[in-house]
Amino acid sequence: LITAGIDQHKTETSSSTKSVTASGGSNGSASASASTSSSKSSSTSLQNVNSTINVGHLESDAQNFTLRGAEVTAKTADLDVGSLTVQSLQDTSESSNSSKSVSVGVSTSKDQKTGNTSKSANLGVNQSSGSSEAQEVGNQTQLLIADGANSQITARDTTLIGGLIANATQNKDGTLTDHGKLNLTTGTLTVSDLQDKSESEQSGWGFQTSTGYTTDANGKRLSNINDGKTTVSLTEEGHRKEGETQATLGQGNIKVGGADLSTQEQYASLNRDVNEAQITTLDQQTAGL
């Protein structure tokens, strides 16, 4: 068994603040304000760190030969095993956040020349929340044989769970070159793809209002006053991504149960393109205001 290491994290944070201020002047001016805010967030993540092995010759006659979260590269290979399993592992993550705030203020001022007095008040409320989750393969589990013509893989049972076996080499840009000479003979072949997905959303709203008026020296409200203003804001955004990490067999001489793979209808949908082993099927914005 060659498997991945695990990098796991969990964090939780929260904060809150409150403030009150007041001031006054000898000319009759005064102001006061108060505010409160709070926020919290949490996240968990589990990342599989694939084992990476590069050897000149890979040989085994084990009863079980399993790659689970591993990237194995060999120039040549001679495997004659009972059960051969190549399985990719999905990373997972979840997060959530929320915040809210409230502020209020009042003020009064007096014009010493005219005797007019102005008074105003304002209120603001804001709130937001969001979340995200993901379950997807970061790095696919692979068994790459550089010299397929001089290599042989034989197994009683072969299982691919989002894994890849090929006579291929990796290029500098991360793509693979399939040399098309994979020699694989197996009694049974079981394949399954892994469904990858990630989703996030964030929403919030805000409410701000203000009012005020001015009176003359006799206490009469003046007609040219701005009586106030109210605004409401809404935000909503999200993103969704889906994909597949496909069970993949490179090109070559592959026999399952004594018959060529290409002649067996049950494997017609099996991915054979080493550069299409991980694909995106959906990538879209899910909400917006």
CSV table of C-alpha atoms in Angstrom, one decimal, residues 25-274:
chain,number,residue,atom,x,y,z
A,25,GLY,CA,-19.4,72.8,23.2
A,26,SER,CA,-20.1,76.1,24.8
A,27,ASN,CA,-21.8,77.4,21.7
A,28,GLY,CA,-24.7,74.9,22.2
A,29,SER,CA,-23.4,72.2,19.9
A,30,ALA,CA,-23.5,68.6,21.0
A,31,SER,CA,-23.2,65.1,19.5
A,32,ALA,CA,-23.4,61.5,20.6
A,33,SER,CA,-22.9,58.2,18.9
A,34,ALA,CA,-22.9,54.5,19.7
A,35,SER,CA,-22.0,51.5,17.6
A,36,THR,CA,-21.7,47.7,18.0
A,37,SER,CA,-20.3,45.1,15.7
A,38,SER,CA,-19.6,41.4,15.8
A,39,SER,CA,-18.2,38.7,13.4
A,40,LYS,CA,-17.4,35.0,13.5
A,41,SER,CA,-16.0,32.5,11.1
A,42,SER,CA,-15.1,28.8,11.0
A,43,SER,CA,-13.3,26.6,8.6
A,44,THR,CA,-12.2,22.9,8.3
A,45,SER,CA,-10.1,21.4,5.6
A,46,LEU,CA,-8.5,18.0,4.8
A,47,GLN,CA,-5.9,17.9,2.1
A,48,ASN,CA,-4.4,14.7,0.8
A,49,VAL,CA,-0.7,15.1,0.1
A,50,ASN,CA,0.1,12.4,-2.5
A,51,SER,CA,3.2,10.2,-2.1
A,52,THR,CA,5.5,10.7,-5.0
A,53,ILE,CA,7.8,7.8,-6.1
A,54,ASN,CA,10.1,7.7,-9.1
A,55,VAL,CA,12.0,4.5,-9.7
A,56,GLY,CA,14.0,2.9,-12.5
A,57,HIS,CA,12.2,-0.5,-12.3
A,58,LEU,CA,9.0,-1.3,-10.5
A,59,GLU,CA,8.5,-5.0,-9.6
A,60,SER,CA,6.0,-6.8,-7.4
A,61,ASP,CA,4.3,-10.2,-7.0
A,62,ALA,CA,2.2,-9.1,-4.0
A,63,GLN,CA,-1.3,-10.4,-3.3
A,64,ASN,CA,-2.5,-6.8,-3.1
A,65,PHE,CA,-0.8,-3.8,-4.8
A,66,THR,CA,-2.6,-0.6,-3.9
A,67,LEU,CA,-1.9,3.1,-4.8
A,68,ARG,CA,-4.2,5.4,-2.9
A,69,GLY,CA,-3.2,9.0,-3.1
A,70,ALA,CA,0.1,8.4,-4.8
A,71,GLU,CA,2.0,9.3,-8.0
A,72,VAL,CA,4.3,6.5,-9.1
A,73,THR,CA,6.6,6.8,-12.1
A,74,ALA,CA,8.8,4.0,-13.3
A,75,LYS,CA,11.0,3.5,-16.4
A,76,THR,CA,10.0,-0.1,-16.6
A,77,ALA,CA,7.6,-2.3,-14.6
A,78,ASP,CA,7.0,-6.0,-14.0
A,79,LEU,CA,3.9,-6.5,-11.8
A,80,ASP,CA,2.2,-9.9,-11.3
A,81,VAL,CA,-0.2,-9.3,-8.5
A,82,GLY,CA,-3.5,-10.5,-7.2
A,83,SER,CA,-5.4,-7.3,-6.7
A,84,LEU,CA,-4.3,-4.0,-8.4
A,85,THR,CA,-6.0,-0.8,-7.1
A,86,VAL,CA,-5.3,2.7,-8.2
A,87,GLN,CA,-7.5,5.2,-6.3
A,88,SER,CA,-7.6,9.0,-6.2
A,89,LEU,CA,-8.5,10.8,-3.0
A,90,GLN,CA,-10.7,13.8,-2.6
A,91,ASP,CA,-9.8,16.9,-0.6
A,92,THR,CA,-12.6,18.4,1.5
A,93,SER,CA,-13.3,21.8,3.0
A,94,GLU,CA,-16.1,23.7,4.6
A,95,SER,CA,-16.3,27.3,5.8
A,96,SER,CA,-18.8,29.8,7.1
A,97,ASN,CA,-18.8,33.5,8.1
A,98,SER,CA,-21.2,36.1,9.4
A,99,SER,CA,-21.0,39.7,10.6
A,100,LYS,CA,-23.4,42.4,11.7
A,101,SER,CA,-23.1,46.0,12.9
A,102,VAL,CA,-25.4,48.7,14.2
A,103,SER,CA,-24.6,52.4,14.6
A,104,VAL,CA,-26.6,55.4,15.8
A,105,GLY,CA,-25.8,59.0,16.2
A,106,VAL,CA,-27.4,62.3,17.1
A,107,SER,CA,-26.1,65.9,16.9
A,108,THR,CA,-27.3,69.5,17.5
A,109,SER,CA,-25.6,72.8,16.6
A,110,LYS,CA,-26.5,76.4,16.9
A,111,ASP,CA,-25.6,79.2,14.5
A,112,GLN,CA,-24.6,82.1,16.8
A,113,LYS,CA,-25.2,84.7,14.1
A,114,THR,CA,-28.8,83.7,13.1
A,115,GLY,CA,-29.8,81.8,16.2
A,116,ASN,CA,-30.9,78.9,14.1
A,117,THR,CA,-30.6,75.4,15.6
A,118,SER,CA,-30.0,72.3,13.5
A,119,LYS,CA,-30.6,68.8,14.8
A,120,SER,CA,-29.9,65.5,13.0
A,121,ALA,CA,-30.0,61.7,13.7
A,122,ASN,CA,-28.8,58.7,11.8
A,123,LEU,CA,-29.1,54.9,12.0
A,124,GLY,CA,-27.2,52.2,10.2
A,125,VAL,CA,-27.6,48.5,10.2
A,126,ASN,CA,-25.5,46.0,8.2
A,127,GLN,CA,-25.5,42.2,8.1
A,128,SER,CA,-23.7,39.6,5.9
A,129,SER,CA,-23.2,35.8,5.9
A,130,GLY,CA,-21.6,33.3,3.6
A,131,SER,CA,-20.5,29.7,3.3
A,132,SER,CA,-18.4,27.4,1.1
A,133,GLU,CA,-17.8,23.7,0.7
A,134,ALA,CA,-15.7,21.6,-1.6
A,135,GLN,CA,-15.0,17.9,-2.3
A,136,GLU,CA,-12.6,17.4,-5.2
A,137,VAL,CA,-9.4,15.7,-6.2
A,138,GLY,CA,-6.4,17.9,-6.1
A,139,ASN,CA,-3.8,15.5,-7.6
A,140,GLN,CA,-4.9,12.3,-9.3
A,141,THR,CA,-3.4,9.0,-8.3
A,142,GLN,CA,-1.3,7.8,-11.3
A,143,LEU,CA,0.9,4.8,-12.3
A,144,LEU,CA,3.1,6.0,-15.2
A,145,ILE,CA,5.4,3.6,-17.0
A,146,ALA,CA,7.8,5.3,-19.4
A,147,ASP,CA,8.9,2.2,-21.4
A,148,GLY,CA,5.7,0.3,-22.0
A,149,ALA,CA,7.1,-2.0,-24.6
A,150,ASN,CA,9.5,-3.6,-22.1
A,151,SER,CA,7.0,-3.7,-19.2
A,152,GLN,CA,4.1,-5.9,-18.2
A,153,ILE,CA,1.3,-5.5,-15.7
A,154,THR,CA,-0.7,-8.6,-14.8
A,155,ALA,CA,-3.4,-8.8,-12.2
A,156,ARG,CA,-6.2,-11.1,-11.2
A,157,ASP,CA,-8.4,-8.0,-10.5
A,158,THR,CA,-7.9,-4.4,-11.4
A,159,THR,CA,-9.8,-1.5,-9.8
A,160,LEU,CA,-9.6,2.1,-10.9
A,161,ILE,CA,-11.3,4.7,-8.7
A,162,GLY,CA,-10.6,8.0,-10.4
A,163,GLY,CA,-7.1,6.6,-11.0
A,164,LEU,CA,-4.8,6.5,-14.1
A,165,ILE,CA,-2.5,3.8,-15.5
A,166,ALA,CA,-0.6,4.6,-18.7
A,167,ASN,CA,2.6,4.2,-20.7
A,168,ALA,CA,3.2,7.9,-20.4
A,169,THR,CA,5.7,10.6,-19.4
A,170,GLN,CA,5.0,14.0,-17.9
A,171,ASN,CA,5.9,17.1,-19.8
A,172,LYS,CA,7.2,20.3,-18.2
A,173,ASP,CA,3.8,22.0,-18.5
A,174,GLY,CA,2.2,19.1,-16.5
A,175,THR,CA,0.5,17.5,-19.5
A,176,LEU,CA,1.2,13.8,-20.3
A,177,THR,CA,2.5,12.2,-23.5
A,178,ASP,CA,0.9,8.8,-24.0
A,179,HIS,CA,3.3,6.5,-25.9
A,180,GLY,CA,0.6,4.0,-26.5
A,181,LYS,CA,2.3,0.8,-25.5
A,182,LEU,CA,0.8,-0.1,-22.2
A,183,ASN,CA,0.8,-3.9,-21.6
A,184,LEU,CA,-1.9,-4.7,-19.1
A,185,THR,CA,-3.6,-8.1,-18.6
A,186,THR,CA,-6.3,-8.6,-15.9
A,187,GLY,CA,-9.0,-11.0,-15.1
A,188,THR,CA,-11.5,-8.4,-14.1
A,189,LEU,CA,-11.6,-4.6,-14.5
A,190,THR,CA,-13.8,-2.4,-12.2
A,191,VAL,CA,-13.8,1.3,-13.0
A,192,SER,CA,-15.5,4.3,-11.4
A,193,ASP,CA,-15.2,8.1,-11.7
A,194,LEU,CA,-15.1,10.6,-8.8
A,195,GLN,CA,-17.5,13.5,-8.9
A,196,ASP,CA,-15.8,16.7,-7.9
A,197,LYS,CA,-17.7,19.8,-6.7
A,198,SER,CA,-17.2,23.1,-5.0
A,199,GLU,CA,-19.8,25.8,-4.1
A,200,SER,CA,-19.7,29.2,-2.3
A,201,GLU,CA,-22.3,31.9,-1.5
A,202,GLN,CA,-22.2,35.2,0.1
A,203,SER,CA,-25.1,37.5,0.9
A,204,GLY,CA,-25.8,40.7,2.9
A,205,TRP,CA,-28.0,43.7,3.4
A,206,GLY,CA,-27.6,47.2,4.7
A,207,PHE,CA,-30.0,49.9,5.9
A,208,GLN,CA,-29.0,53.5,6.5
A,209,THR,CA,-31.4,56.3,7.4
A,210,SER,CA,-30.9,59.9,8.5
A,211,THR,CA,-33.1,62.8,9.4
A,212,GLY,CA,-32.8,66.3,10.5
A,213,TYR,CA,-34.3,69.7,10.8
A,214,THR,CA,-33.5,73.3,11.5
A,215,THR,CA,-35.5,75.8,13.6
A,216,ASP,CA,-35.1,79.5,13.8
A,217,ALA,CA,-34.4,81.5,17.0
A,218,ASN,CA,-38.2,81.4,17.8
A,219,GLY,CA,-38.3,77.6,17.5
A,220,LYS,CA,-40.1,77.7,14.2
A,221,ARG,CA,-39.1,74.9,11.7
A,222,LEU,CA,-37.7,76.3,8.5
A,223,SER,CA,-39.2,75.2,5.3
A,224,ASN,CA,-36.0,74.7,3.3
A,225,ILE,CA,-34.8,71.7,5.5
A,226,ASN,CA,-33.7,68.4,4.1
A,227,ASP,CA,-36.0,66.0,6.1
A,228,GLY,CA,-33.8,62.9,5.7
A,229,LYS,CA,-32.7,60.1,3.5
A,230,THR,CA,-33.0,56.3,3.6
A,231,THR,CA,-31.1,53.7,1.5
A,232,VAL,CA,-31.3,50.0,1.4
A,233,SER,CA,-28.6,47.8,-0.2
A,234,LEU,CA,-28.7,44.1,-1.0
A,235,THR,CA,-25.8,41.8,-2.2
A,236,GLU,CA,-25.9,38.2,-3.2
A,237,GLU,CA,-23.3,36.2,-5.1
A,238,GLY,CA,-22.3,32.7,-5.5
A,239,HIS,CA,-20.2,30.2,-7.5
A,240,ARG,CA,-20.6,26.6,-8.3
A,241,LYS,CA,-18.1,24.3,-10.0
A,242,GLU,CA,-18.4,20.6,-10.9
A,243,GLY,CA,-16.1,18.1,-12.6
A,244,GLU,CA,-14.9,14.6,-12.8
A,245,THR,CA,-11.7,12.8,-12.0
A,246,GLN,CA,-12.1,9.9,-14.4
A,247,ALA,CA,-10.8,6.4,-14.2
A,248,THR,CA,-8.3,6.3,-17.1
A,249,LEU,CA,-6.3,3.7,-19.0
A,250,GLY,CA,-3.8,4.8,-21.6
A,251,GLN,CA,-3.5,3.4,-25.0
A,252,GLY,CA,-1.9,0.0,-25.6
A,253,ASN,CA,-2.4,-3.8,-25.4
A,254,ILE,CA,-5.0,-4.2,-22.7
A,255,LYS,CA,-6.8,-7.5,-22.1
A,256,VAL,CA,-9.7,-8.0,-19.7
A,257,GLY,CA,-10.9,-11.6,-19.1
A,258,GLY,CA,-8.9,-12.8,-22.1
A,259,ALA,CA,-10.4,-10.3,-24.6
A,260,ASP,CA,-9.2,-7.0,-25.9
A,261,LEU,CA,-10.6,-4.1,-24.0
A,262,SER,CA,-11.6,-2.3,-27.2
A,263,THR,CA,-14.0,-5.1,-28.1
A,264,GLN,CA,-15.9,-5.0,-24.8
A,265,GLU,CA,-19.0,-2.7,-24.9
A,266,GLN,CA,-19.2,-2.3,-21.1
A,267,TYR,CA,-15.9,-0.3,-21.2
A,268,ALA,CA,-17.0,1.9,-24.1
A,269,SER,CA,-17.3,5.0,-21.8
A,270,LEU,CA,-13.9,4.4,-20.1
A,271,ASN,CA,-11.7,7.4,-20.6
A,272,ARG,CA,-8.5,6.6,-22.6
A,273,ASP,CA,-7.2,10.2,-23.0
A,274,VAL,CA,-4.6,10.8,-20.4
